[in-house]
mmCIF file of C-alpha atoms in Angstrom:
data_model
loop_
_atom_site.group_PDB
_atom_site.id
_atom_site.type_symbol
_atom_site.label_atom_id
_atom_site.label_comp_id
_atom_site.label_asym_id
_atom_site.label_seq_id
_atom_site.Cartn_x
_atom_site.Cartn_y
_atom_site.Cartn_z
ATOM 1 C CA MET A 290 116.705 85.131 107.667
ATOM 2 C CA PRO A 291 115.053 82.364 109.675
ATOM 3 C CA LYS A 292 116.624 78.936 109.648
ATOM 4 C CA VAL A 293 114.688 75.742 108.975
ATOM 5 C CA SER A 294 115.709 72.161 109.687
ATOM 6 C CA MET A 295 114.021 68.985 108.557
ATOM 7 C CA LYS A 296 114.786 65.463 107.430
ATOM 8 C CA VAL A 297 114.613 64.897 103.684
ATOM 9 C CA ASN A 298 114.797 61.327 102.419
ATOM 10 C CA GLY A 299 116.304 60.277 105.736
ATOM 11 C CA LYS A 300 118.994 62.944 105.767
ATOM 12 C CA ALA A 301 119.033 65.889 108.195
ATOM 13 C CA VAL A 302 119.124 69.166 106.247
ATOM 14 C CA SER A 303 118.818 72.824 107.145
ATOM 15 C CA GLY A 304 118.931 76.158 105.407
ATOM 16 C CA GLU A 305 118.006 79.800 105.607
ATOM 17 C CA VAL A 306 114.668 80.721 104.101
ATOM 18 C CA GLU A 307 112.265 83.629 103.917
ATOM 19 C CA GLY A 308 108.850 83.482 105.557
ATOM 20 C CA ARG A 309 107.318 83.163 102.099
ATOM 21 C CA THR A 310 109.647 80.384 100.877
ATOM 22 C CA LEU A 311 107.570 77.376 99.875
ATOM 23 C CA LEU A 312 108.595 73.833 100.707
ATOM 24 C CA ALA A 313 108.805 73.135 96.957
ATOM 25 C CA GLN A 314 111.242 76.027 96.517
ATOM 26 C CA PHE A 315 113.343 74.927 99.474
ATOM 27 C CA LEU A 316 113.598 71.409 98.044
ATOM 28 C CA ARG A 317 114.350 72.521 94.496
ATOM 29 C CA GLU A 318 116.450 75.655 94.976
ATOM 30 C CA GLY A 319 117.812 75.147 98.473
ATOM 31 C CA LEU A 320 118.583 71.438 98.322
ATOM 32 C CA ARG A 321 118.781 71.074 94.524
ATOM 33 C CA LEU A 322 116.309 68.193 94.654
ATOM 34 C CA THR A 323 114.668 69.112 91.372
ATOM 35 C CA GLY A 324 112.690 65.905 91.005
ATOM 36 C CA THR A 325 109.785 67.638 92.737
ATOM 37 C CA HIS A 326 108.144 69.631 89.966
ATOM 38 C CA ILE A 327 106.139 72.833 90.116
ATOM 39 C CA GLY A 328 103.441 72.634 87.481
ATOM 40 C CA CYS A 329 100.607 75.036 88.159
ATOM 41 C CA ASP A 330 101.852 76.682 91.363
ATOM 42 C CA THR A 331 98.172 77.065 92.331
ATOM 43 C CA SER A 332 97.851 73.714 94.157
ATOM 44 C CA GLN A 333 95.709 72.211 91.416
ATOM 45 C CA CYS A 334 98.024 69.900 89.457
ATOM 46 C CA GLY A 335 99.808 67.787 92.076
ATOM 47 C CA ALA A 336 103.205 67.663 90.305
ATOM 48 C CA CYS A 337 104.783 68.908 93.554
ATOM 49 C CA VAL A 338 103.344 66.220 95.859
ATOM 50 C CA VAL A 339 105.809 64.983 98.496
ATOM 51 C CA HIS A 340 105.250 63.099 101.734
ATOM 52 C CA MET A 341 105.381 65.129 104.949
ATOM 53 C CA ASN A 342 105.395 63.018 108.102
ATOM 54 C CA GLY A 343 103.999 60.149 106.074
ATOM 55 C CA VAL A 344 101.115 61.924 104.340
ATOM 56 C CA PRO A 345 100.939 63.443 100.844
ATOM 57 C CA VAL A 346 101.058 67.240 100.620
ATOM 58 C CA LYS A 347 101.348 69.710 97.771
ATOM 59 C CA SER A 348 104.747 71.198 98.500
ATOM 60 C CA CYS A 349 103.845 74.385 96.592
ATOM 61 C CA ALA A 350 101.114 74.958 99.191
ATOM 62 C CA VAL A 351 103.223 74.447 102.323
ATOM 63 C CA PHE A 352 105.650 77.002 103.703
ATOM 64 C CA ALA A 353 109.164 75.692 104.307
ATOM 65 C CA LEU A 354 109.023 77.038 107.857
ATOM 66 C CA ASP A 355 105.901 74.981 108.539
ATOM 67 C CA ALA A 356 107.959 71.877 107.704
ATOM 68 C CA GLU A 357 110.349 72.546 110.601
ATOM 69 C CA GLY A 358 111.254 69.202 112.156
ATOM 70 C CA ALA A 359 109.231 67.254 109.596
ATOM 71 C CA GLU A 360 110.213 64.074 107.789
ATOM 72 C CA ILE A 361 109.970 64.749 104.075
ATOM 73 C CA ARG A 362 110.141 62.151 101.343
ATOM 74 C CA THR A 363 110.553 63.199 97.729
ATOM 75 C CA ILE A 364 110.768 61.290 94.465
ATOM 76 C CA GLU A 365 114.561 61.174 94.973
ATOM 77 C CA GLY A 366 113.917 58.986 98.006
ATOM 78 C CA MET A 367 111.715 56.482 96.212
ATOM 79 C CA ALA A 368 114.237 54.207 94.474
ATOM 80 C CA ASN A 369 115.514 51.092 96.242
ATOM 81 C CA ALA A 370 118.755 51.295 98.227
ATOM 82 C CA ASP A 371 120.717 49.716 95.350
ATOM 83 C CA GLY A 372 119.466 52.389 92.947
ATOM 84 C CA SER A 373 116.983 50.167 91.149
ATOM 85 C CA LEU A 374 113.465 51.465 90.622
ATOM 86 C CA SER A 375 110.870 50.888 93.329
ATOM 87 C CA VAL A 376 107.889 48.677 92.531
ATOM 88 C CA ILE A 377 105.694 51.689 91.730
ATOM 89 C CA GLN A 378 108.335 53.376 89.568
ATOM 90 C CA GLN A 379 108.981 50.129 87.693
ATOM 91 C CA ALA A 380 105.238 49.682 87.128
ATOM 92 C CA PHE A 381 105.053 53.194 85.658
ATOM 93 C CA GLN A 382 107.817 52.266 83.201
ATOM 94 C CA ASP A 383 106.333 48.871 82.370
ATOM 95 C CA HIS A 384 102.851 50.229 81.686
ATOM 96 C CA HIS A 385 103.890 53.358 79.815
ATOM 97 C CA ALA A 386 102.375 55.524 82.523
ATOM 98 C CA LEU A 387 104.319 58.593 81.456
ATOM 99 C CA GLN A 388 104.998 60.458 78.283
ATOM 100 C CA CYS A 389 106.540 63.869 78.999
ATOM 101 C CA GLY A 390 107.104 62.849 82.617
ATOM 102 C CA PHE A 391 106.369 66.221 84.157
ATOM 103 C CA CYS A 392 103.526 65.007 86.382
ATOM 104 C CA THR A 393 105.252 61.704 87.180
ATOM 105 C CA PRO A 394 107.005 62.614 90.450
ATOM 106 C CA GLY A 395 103.721 63.764 91.949
ATOM 107 C CA MET A 396 101.854 60.781 90.527
ATOM 108 C CA VAL A 397 104.365 58.339 92.021
ATOM 109 C CA MET A 398 104.260 60.062 95.423
ATOM 110 C CA SER A 399 100.454 60.098 95.457
ATOM 111 C CA ALA A 400 100.346 56.472 94.307
ATOM 112 C CA ALA A 401 102.750 55.502 97.101
ATOM 113 C CA ALA A 402 100.555 57.294 99.643
ATOM 114 C CA LEU A 403 97.486 55.479 98.324
ATOM 115 C CA LEU A 404 99.086 52.040 98.457
ATOM 116 C CA ALA A 405 100.404 52.662 101.966
ATOM 117 C CA GLU A 406 96.830 53.376 103.057
ATOM 118 C CA ASN A 407 95.025 50.896 100.822
ATOM 119 C CA PRO A 408 97.305 48.111 99.518
ATOM 120 C CA ARG A 409 94.782 46.663 97.014
ATOM 121 C CA PRO A 410 92.665 49.524 95.696
ATOM 122 C CA THR A 411 89.986 49.102 93.057
ATOM 123 C CA GLU A 412 90.303 50.971 89.766
ATOM 124 C CA ALA A 413 87.662 53.453 90.996
ATOM 125 C CA GLU A 414 89.619 54.022 94.214
ATOM 126 C CA VAL A 415 92.814 54.700 92.261
ATOM 127 C CA ARG A 416 91.061 57.215 90.018
ATOM 128 C CA LYS A 417 89.431 58.891 93.011
ATOM 129 C CA TYR A 418 92.688 59.108 94.958
ATOM 130 C CA LEU A 419 94.605 60.563 92.025
ATOM 131 C CA GLU A 420 92.071 63.310 91.314
ATOM 132 C CA GLY A 421 94.448 65.923 92.690
ATOM 133 C CA ASN A 422 97.132 64.929 90.186
ATOM 134 C CA ILE A 423 96.743 66.042 86.605
ATOM 135 C CA CYS A 424 98.419 64.382 83.611
ATOM 136 C CA ARG A 425 98.066 66.097 80.253
ATOM 137 C CA CYS A 426 99.640 63.303 78.162
ATOM 138 C CA THR A 427 98.390 59.877 79.069
ATOM 139 C CA GLY A 428 94.729 60.424 79.725
ATOM 140 C CA CYS A 429 95.561 58.847 83.095
ATOM 141 C CA HIS A 430 94.554 55.369 81.900
ATOM 142 C CA ASN A 431 98.035 53.881 81.943
ATOM 143 C CA ILE A 432 98.804 55.575 85.242
ATOM 144 C CA VAL A 433 95.807 53.839 86.795
ATOM 145 C CA LYS A 434 97.006 50.556 85.279
ATOM 146 C CA ALA A 435 100.500 51.061 86.678
ATOM 147 C CA VAL A 436 99.200 51.742 90.179
ATOM 148 C CA LEU A 437 96.989 48.653 90.041
ATOM 149 C CA ALA A 438 99.931 46.597 88.794
ATOM 150 C CA ALA A 439 102.145 47.956 91.563
ATOM 151 C CA SER A 440 99.546 46.722 94.047
ATOM 152 C CA GLY A 441 100.030 43.212 92.676
ATOM 153 C CA GLN A 442 96.768 43.006 90.746
ATOM 154 C CA ASP A 443 96.303 41.468 87.314
ATOM 155 C CA VAL A 444 96.007 44.522 85.116
ATOM 156 C CA ALA A 445 95.135 42.569 81.968
ATOM 157 C CA ALA A 446 92.024 41.213 83.668
ATOM 158 C CA ILE A 447 91.023 44.650 84.957
ATOM 159 C CA ALA A 448 91.492 46.317 81.589
ATOM 160 C CA ALA A 449 89.302 43.712 79.918
ATOM 161 C CA GLU A 450 86.331 44.445 82.167
ATOM 162 C CA MET B 44 104.009 86.759 97.194
ATOM 163 C CA TYR B 45 104.867 89.892 99.116
ATOM 164 C CA ALA B 46 107.320 89.302 101.947
ATOM 165 C CA PHE B 47 106.070 88.744 105.486
ATOM 166 C CA ASP B 48 107.336 87.548 108.845
ATOM 167 C CA PHE B 49 106.467 84.032 109.901
ATOM 168 C CA GLU B 50 105.705 82.868 113.422
ATOM 169 C CA ARG B 51 105.121 79.338 114.586
ATOM 170 C CA PRO B 52 103.685 79.456 118.120
ATOM 171 C CA THR B 53 103.116 76.239 120.053
ATOM 172 C CA THR B 54 100.468 77.524 122.475
ATOM 173 C CA ILE B 55 97.151 79.313 121.936
ATOM 174 C CA ALA B 56 98.288 82.131 124.232
ATOM 175 C CA ASP B 57 101.412 82.770 122.138
ATOM 176 C CA ALA B 58 99.360 82.674 118.929
ATOM 177 C CA VAL B 59 96.925 85.279 120.282
ATOM 178 C CA LYS B 60 99.870 87.462 121.265
ATOM 179 C CA ALA B 61 101.469 87.120 117.822
ATOM 180 C CA LEU B 62 98.193 87.966 116.092
ATOM 181 C CA ALA B 63 97.911 91.248 117.984
ATOM 182 C CA ALA B 64 100.471 92.803 115.593
ATOM 183 C CA ALA B 65 99.091 95.123 112.908
ATOM 184 C CA ASP B 66 98.065 93.250 109.736
ATOM 185 C CA ALA B 67 98.992 89.871 111.202
ATOM 186 C CA GLN B 68 97.078 86.962 109.687
ATOM 187 C CA ALA B 69 96.404 83.484 111.058
ATOM 188 C CA LEU B 70 97.503 80.585 108.845
ATOM 189 C CA GLY B 71 95.723 77.247 109.090
ATOM 190 C CA GLY B 72 96.636 74.601 106.537
ATOM 191 C CA GLY B 73 97.073 77.323 103.922
ATOM 192 C CA GLN B 74 95.224 75.519 101.133
ATOM 193 C CA THR B 75 93.254 78.671 100.351
ATOM 194 C CA LEU B 76 95.468 81.338 101.900
ATOM 195 C CA ILE B 77 98.708 80.344 100.149
ATOM 196 C CA PRO B 78 97.208 80.535 96.632
ATOM 197 C CA THR B 79 95.633 83.859 97.657
ATOM 198 C CA LEU B 80 99.021 85.206 98.774
ATOM 199 C CA LYS B 81 100.618 84.037 95.531
ATOM 200 C CA GLN B 82 98.122 86.130 93.611
ATOM 201 C CA ARG B 83 99.003 89.081 95.829
ATOM 202 C CA LEU B 84 95.388 89.384 96.887
ATOM 203 C CA ALA B 85 96.504 89.754 100.500
ATOM 204 C CA GLN B 86 99.475 91.489 102.081
ATOM 205 C CA PRO B 87 99.837 90.477 105.730
ATOM 206 C CA SER B 88 102.778 91.817 107.739
ATOM 207 C CA LYS B 89 103.068 88.510 109.504
ATOM 208 C CA LEU B 90 101.679 85.006 109.206
ATOM 209 C CA VAL B 91 100.988 83.137 112.423
ATOM 210 C CA SER B 92 100.951 79.412 111.728
ATOM 211 C CA LEU B 93 98.454 77.563 113.914
ATOM 212 C CA THR B 94 99.389 74.023 112.910
ATOM 213 C CA HIS B 95 102.064 73.519 115.558
ATOM 214 C CA ILE B 96 99.726 74.030 118.512
ATOM 215 C CA ALA B 97 99.216 70.536 119.919
ATOM 216 C CA GLU B 98 96.197 71.540 122.039
ATOM 217 C CA MET B 99 94.365 72.571 118.846
ATOM 218 C CA ARG B 100 94.650 69.207 117.109
ATOM 219 C CA GLY B 101 92.638 66.035 117.424
ATOM 220 C CA VAL B 102 89.156 64.569 117.690
ATOM 221 C CA CYS B 103 87.462 63.314 120.849
ATOM 222 C CA ARG B 104 84.104 62.841 122.529
ATOM 223 C CA ALA B 105 83.543 65.595 125.063
ATOM 224 C CA ASP B 106 81.962 65.106 128.497
ATOM 225 C CA ASP B 107 78.642 66.503 127.255
ATOM 226 C CA GLY B 108 78.481 63.815 124.537
ATOM 227 C CA SER B 109 79.355 66.168 121.680
ATOM 228 C CA VAL B 110 82.253 65.512 119.310
ATOM 229 C CA ALA B 111 85.036 68.030 119.825
ATOM 230 C CA ILE B 112 87.452 68.747 116.991
ATOM 231 C CA GLY B 113 90.524 70.920 117.439
ATOM 232 C CA GLY B 114 90.585 73.940 115.138
ATOM 233 C CA ALA B 115 93.913 72.938 113.572
ATOM 234 C CA THR B 116 92.851 69.360 112.818
ATOM 235 C CA PRO B 117 93.343 68.471 109.133
ATOM 236 C CA HIS B 118 90.424 67.104 107.100
ATOM 237 C CA ALA B 119 92.143 63.715 106.649
ATOM 238 C CA VAL B 120 92.399 63.289 110.430
ATOM 239 C CA VAL B 121 88.723 64.168 110.899
ATOM 240 C CA ALA B 122 87.813 61.702 108.138
ATOM 241 C CA LYS B 123 89.608 58.957 110.044
ATOM 242 C CA GLU B 124 89.145 59.798 113.714
ATOM 243 C CA ALA B 125 85.521 60.974 113.599
ATOM 244 C CA ALA B 126 84.422 57.923 111.595
ATOM 245 C CA SER B 127 82.951 56.091 114.572
ATOM 246 C CA LEU B 128 81.920 59.203 116.551
ATOM 247 C CA TYR B 129 80.066 61.130 113.843
ATOM 248 C CA PRO B 130 80.138 59.188 110.555
ATOM 249 C CA ALA B 131 78.343 61.812 108.411
ATOM 250 C CA LEU B 132 80.855 64.458 109.448
ATOM 251 C CA ALA B 133 83.809 62.145 108.819
ATOM 252 C CA LYS B 134 82.451 61.329 105.380
ATOM 253 C CA LEU B 135 82.097 65.017 104.547
ATOM 254 C CA ALA B 136 85.706 65.644 105.610
ATOM 255 C CA GLY B 137 86.868 62.780 103.378
ATOM 256 C CA GLN B 138 85.284 64.449 100.339
ATOM 257 C CA ILE B 139 86.952 67.854 100.655
ATOM 258 C CA GLY B 140 89.422 68.693 97.893
ATOM 259 C CA ASP B 141 91.852 65.856 97.179
ATOM 260 C CA PRO B 142 94.061 63.695 99.436
ATOM 261 C CA ALA B 143 96.983 66.156 99.538
ATOM 262 C CA VAL B 144 94.649 69.054 100.339
ATOM 263 C CA ARG B 145 93.030 66.982 103.103
ATOM 264 C CA SER B 146 96.470 66.375 104.650
ATOM 265 C CA ARG B 147 96.921 70.105 105.240
ATOM 266 C CA GLY B 148 93.588 71.937 105.205
ATOM 267 C CA THR B 149 92.026 72.409 108.660
ATOM 268 C CA ILE B 150 88.482 72.702 109.980
ATOM 269 C CA GLY B 151 89.248 75.999 111.711
ATOM 270 C CA GLY B 152 90.759 77.449 108.554
ATOM 271 C CA SER B 153 87.778 76.404 106.467
ATOM 272 C CA LEU B 154 85.272 77.912 108.904
ATOM 273 C CA ALA B 155 87.197 81.150 109.407
ATOM 274 C CA ASN B 156 87.385 81.586 105.629
ATOM 275 C CA ASN B 157 83.679 80.724 105.154
ATOM 276 C CA ASP B 158 83.942 80.135 101.428
ATOM 277 C CA PRO B 159 80.367 80.069 100.083
ATOM 278 C CA SER B 160 81.074 76.674 98.476
ATOM 279 C CA ALA B 161 83.023 75.036 101.298
ATOM 280 C CA CYS B 162 81.682 71.810 102.815
ATOM 281 C CA TYR B 163 82.318 72.260 106.556
ATOM 282 C CA PRO B 164 79.967 75.245 107.059
ATOM 283 C CA ALA B 165 77.031 73.017 106.045
ATOM 284 C CA ALA B 166 77.915 70.417 108.694
ATOM 285 C CA VAL B 167 78.476 73.043 111.375
ATOM 286 C CA LEU B 168 75.209 74.872 110.682
ATOM 287 C CA ALA B 169 73.067 71.744 110.262
ATOM 288 C CA SER B 170 74.504 70.166 113.412
ATOM 289 C CA GLY B 171 74.004 73.344 115.422
ATOM 290 C CA ALA B 172 77.663 73.125 116.408
ATOM 291 C CA THR B 173 79.434 75.559 118.704
ATOM 292 C CA ILE B 174 82.557 77.366 117.577
ATOM 293 C CA VAL B 175 84.917 77.746 120.518
ATOM 294 C CA THR B 176 87.451 80.544 120.141
ATOM 295 C CA ASN B 177 90.237 81.717 122.409
ATOM 296 C CA SER B 178 87.790 84.134 124.043
ATOM 297 C CA ARG B 179 84.186 82.861 123.699
ATOM 298 C CA ARG B 180 81.721 80.327 122.315
ATOM 299 C CA ILE B 181 79.743 81.166 119.192
ATOM 300 C CA ALA B 182 76.626 79.257 118.124
ATOM 301 C CA ALA B 183 76.656 78.164 114.494
ATOM 302 C CA ASP B 184 73.479 80.183 113.871
ATOM 303 C CA ASP B 185 75.363 83.360 114.854
ATOM 304 C CA PHE B 186 78.725 82.522 113.266
ATOM 305 C CA PHE B 187 78.215 82.705 109.503
ATOM 306 C CA ARG B 188 77.678 86.271 108.301
ATOM 307 C CA GLY B 189 77.577 85.900 104.519
ATOM 308 C CA MET B 190 80.157 85.136 101.846
ATOM 309 C CA PHE B 191 83.681 85.032 103.395
ATOM 310 C CA ALA B 192 82.335 86.799 106.508
ATOM 311 C CA THR B 193 82.057 85.416 110.043
ATOM 312 C CA ALA B 194 81.448 86.629 113.584
ATOM 313 C CA LEU B 195 85.185 86.298 114.349
ATOM 314 C CA ASN B 196 86.965 89.431 115.509
ATOM 315 C CA PRO B 197 90.408 90.280 114.122
ATOM 316 C CA GLY B 198 92.987 88.087 115.846
ATOM 317 C CA GLU B 199 90.365 85.674 117.218
ATOM 318 C CA ILE B 200 91.250 81.982 116.764
ATOM 319 C CA ILE B 201 88.951 78.981 116.343
ATOM 320 C CA VAL B 202 90.335 76.684 119.008
ATOM 321 C CA GLU B 203 87.734 73.935 118.763
ATOM 322 C CA VAL B 204 84.413 73.043 117.174
ATOM 323 C CA ARG B 205 81.845 71.078 119.177
ATOM 324 C CA PHE B 206 79.275 69.041 117.283
ATOM 325 C CA PRO B 207 76.155 67.659 118.946
ATOM 326 C CA VAL B 208 75.680 64.233 117.360
ATOM 327 C CA PRO B 209 72.314 63.838 115.591
ATOM 328 C CA GLU B 210 70.219 60.660 115.549
ATOM 329 C CA LYS B 211 70.596 60.561 111.792
ATOM 330 C CA ALA B 212 72.641 62.700 109.430
ATOM 331 C CA ALA B 213 74.141 62.785 105.952
ATOM 332 C CA TYR B 214 75.817 65.180 103.555
ATOM 333 C CA ALA B 215 75.018 65.080 99.856
ATOM 334 C CA LYS B 216 77.483 66.986 97.690
ATOM 335 C CA PHE B 217 77.237 67.774 94.002
ATOM 336 C CA PRO B 218 80.911 68.455 93.347
ATOM 337 C CA GLN B 219 82.212 70.960 90.844
ATOM 338 C CA PRO B 220 84.627 68.517 89.211
ATOM 339 C CA ALA B 221 87.530 70.900 88.612
ATOM 340 C CA SER B 222 87.673 72.620 91.994
ATOM 341 C CA ARG B 223 86.008 69.797 93.970
ATOM 342 C CA PHE B 224 84.136 72.443 95.949
ATOM 343 C CA ALA B 225 80.389 71.936 96.304
ATOM 344 C CA LEU B 226 78.390 73.227 93.352
ATOM 345 C CA THR B 227 75.653 72.620 95.880
ATOM 346 C CA GLY B 228 75.921 70.557 99.042
ATOM 347 C CA VAL B 229 73.270 69.808 101.642
ATOM 348 C CA PHE B 230 73.793 68.534 105.166
ATOM 349 C CA VAL B 231 70.726 67.106 106.891
ATOM 350 C CA ALA B 232 70.732 66.389 110.629
ATOM 351 C CA LYS B 233 67.823 64.803 112.505
ATOM 352 C CA PHE B 234 67.687 65.453 116.245
ATOM 353 C CA ALA B 235 65.007 64.471 118.752
ATOM 354 C CA SER B 236 64.028 68.149 118.775
ATOM 355 C CA GLY B 237 63.682 68.426 114.985
ATOM 356 C CA VAL B 238 65.544 68.413 111.694
ATOM 357 C CA ARG B 239 68.119 70.963 110.552
ATOM 358 C CA VAL B 240 69.032 71.418 106.884
ATOM 359 C CA ALA B 241 72.023 73.513 105.811
ATOM 360 C CA VAL B 242 72.909 74.336 102.217
ATOM 361 C CA THR B 243 76.340 75.335 100.903
ATOM 362 C CA GLY B 244 77.559 76.251 97.429
ATOM 363 C CA ALA B 245 74.240 77.644 96.277
ATOM 364 C CA SER B 246 73.643 81.069 97.775
ATOM 365 C CA GLU B 247 75.450 84.364 97.318
ATOM 366 C CA GLY B 248 74.909 84.797 101.054
ATOM 367 C CA GLY B 249 76.947 81.676 101.807
ATOM 368 C CA VAL B 250 75.712 78.737 103.845
ATOM 369 C CA PHE B 251 72.051 78.944 104.911
ATOM 370 C CA ARG B 252 69.334 76.905 106.609
ATOM 371 C CA TRP B 253 66.430 75.790 104.456
ATOM 372 C CA LYS B 254 63.680 76.282 107.007
ATOM 373 C CA GLU B 255 60.830 75.078 104.804
ATOM 374 C CA ALA B 256 62.518 71.706 104.336
ATOM 375 C CA GLU B 257 63.315 71.524 108.058
ATOM 376 C CA GLN B 258 59.626 71.882 108.862
ATOM 377 C CA ALA B 259 58.543 69.303 106.318
ATOM 378 C CA LEU B 260 61.241 66.834 107.399
ATOM 379 C CA SER B 261 60.562 67.285 111.101
ATOM 380 C CA SER B 262 57.090 65.824 110.631
ATOM 381 C CA ASN B 263 58.059 63.309 107.922
ATOM 382 C CA PHE B 264 61.753 62.396 107.602
ATOM 383 C CA SER B 265 61.675 61.050 104.057
ATOM 384 C CA ALA B 266 62.813 62.252 100.651
ATOM 385 C CA GLU B 267 59.141 62.367 99.706
ATOM 386 C CA ALA B 268 58.601 65.213 102.193
ATOM 387 C CA VAL B 269 60.702 67.685 100.168
ATOM 388 C CA ARG B 270 59.509 66.554 96.738
ATOM 389 C CA GLY B 271 56.890 69.299 96.427
ATOM 390 C CA LEU B 272 59.065 72.098 97.865
ATOM 391 C CA SER B 273 61.028 74.595 95.851
ATOM 392 C CA VAL B 274 63.687 77.223 96.502
ATOM 393 C CA SER B 275 63.658 80.623 94.849
ATOM 394 C CA PRO B 276 66.603 81.249 92.485
ATOM 395 C CA ALA B 277 66.764 84.846 93.739
ATOM 396 C CA GLY B 278 70.126 85.366 95.448
ATOM 397 C CA MET B 279 71.560 82.062 94.209
ATOM 398 C CA ILE B 280 75.055 81.983 92.697
ATOM 399 C CA GLY B 281 75.188 82.175 88.909
ATOM 400 C CA ASP B 282 78.469 81.393 87.130
ATOM 401 C CA LEU B 283 79.799 79.358 84.228
ATOM 402 C CA HIS B 284 79.216 76.157 86.211
ATOM 403 C CA GLY B 285 75.521 76.721 86.796
ATOM 404 C CA THR B 286 72.720 79.275 86.716
ATOM 405 C CA PRO B 287 70.852 80.421 89.838
ATOM 406 C CA GLU B 288 67.873 78.329 88.654
ATOM 407 C CA TYR B 289 70.079 75.242 88.348
ATOM 408 C CA ARG B 290 71.466 75.686 91.849
ATOM 409 C CA ALA B 291 67.996 76.324 93.297
ATOM 410 C CA HIS B 292 66.883 73.051 91.732
ATOM 411 C CA LEU B 293 69.956 71.254 93.090
ATOM 412 C CA VAL B 294 69.103 72.372 96.625
ATOM 413 C CA ARG B 295 65.960 70.251 96.601
ATOM 414 C CA VAL B 296 67.585 67.340 94.788
ATOM 415 C CA MET B 297 70.574 67.199 97.137
ATOM 416 C CA THR B 298 68.340 67.574 100.190
ATOM 417 C CA ALA B 299 66.321 64.570 99.077
ATOM 418 C CA ARG B 300 69.543 62.608 98.481
ATOM 419 C CA ALA B 301 70.906 63.538 101.891
ATOM 420 C CA VAL B 302 67.685 62.429 103.570
ATOM 421 C CA GLN B 303 67.802 59.158 101.648
ATOM 422 C CA ALA B 304 71.408 58.586 102.679
ATOM 423 C CA ALA B 305 70.616 59.382 106.317
ATOM 424 C CA ALA B 306 67.462 57.313 106.634
#
C-alpha cells in the first residue's frame, strides 16, 4: 500500500493508506484523531472541516494521498498550549453554541478560518461563511453569536439590532 | 468507493502519461468526483491527481492582455488573485459552493465536468475564453457540448484558461440554497466588438449563449434593453426547485441584473 506523510497539528505523521482512503478516515482511523467528525460523507455538512496548508477543506472530500506533505490542523490542535480552550472554543461554550456537539469541530475550524481571513466580520459575513457547515440543533444563531464574540465584538449590541 | 490506484504527477507530461492507462481518470479538486465515487457511479482503474502540478496553478496577465488561469487553480485563489485583473470573474469564483469547497475545487475540474448548473462555464462562454489543453487550444464556443459533455478527448487535460478581459462584465446568480449551484446564472460581458451573454443552470443542454439578448444589448447596454425579450421554456430544466417556465423567466431577470451590476 502507498505511504503518506504529512504534518498534523505540528507533528510529523505517516501511514499506509489505500488510494481511496479519505483524509478524514486517515485522521480518524489511522491517527485516532476522532475529533474530526464525518456527518453526511457527501461534502454537504462540514462536520469534517480541517485546515490544510492554512485553508479550510472538507476532509471527507480530500484523498489522504493528496495531503502528502501538507500541514493539517484539526480540532485537536485548537486548544492553547496549556490545554485551556482557545478563544473561539471558549466563545462557543460561553454562548451555548452547541447542543449535541456533532457539528462543533467543523464549525470551530470554519470559524477559525474566517477570523484568520477577516478578523472582525459582520453578522451577515459570519452567516455567509458558515453556509457550508450545518447544525441541526442550535438554529445556528448562537454559533453566529459565538463567532462574533470570539472576534471581540459586543454580541449583546448585535443581538439587539 | 471501489478501489483504484492513485498517482500524483508533478508535471503535465507525467500526468498525460499516467492518464494513458485504460480507465484512468483525472482528479482536480475532487469536489464533484469524490462524492460521485462514493456513490459508486464511476469505477476508474486509476486516479491521476492534477493538484500537485505547479505549472498548472496560479493567475497572471498574459502577454496578449488576457487573464491566464492555471487549470488546477482553486476557486478561492481565483477569487483573490483575479480580483484586480478581472473583477467579475473573481466575484463569480468567490460565490461557488462554500469556503471549504472553494479551497479545493478547481477551474479545470469544473469546466471538464461541465455541470449544467456550474458557474464557471457561464464566465468562460460569455468572455469568449480559450481553453488550453496539453495538446491544443479550444475556443469556448466549441468547448461545451451539452450537459456533462465537452470537446475534451479522453486523457486530455485543461492546462490553462485564457480570458479576454471585457470593458464591462458581471455575473448574476440565483443560487439554489441547498446545493449553492446556480438555479439560473447569467454572465454578461461587453466588449468593443459587442456583448456576449451566457446562461447556466437553466437549460437541459447546459450553458448557452442568449443571442437575442446579445443583439439587444450590443446596441443598448442597459437592463431596459432586455425587458421586452423572452426565452422559450422548451428545453429548460424542470425539477423540484423550479419549472422550465420559472427558469426561462429567471434567464431574463438575471440578465437584467447582470447588466445593471456591470453598468
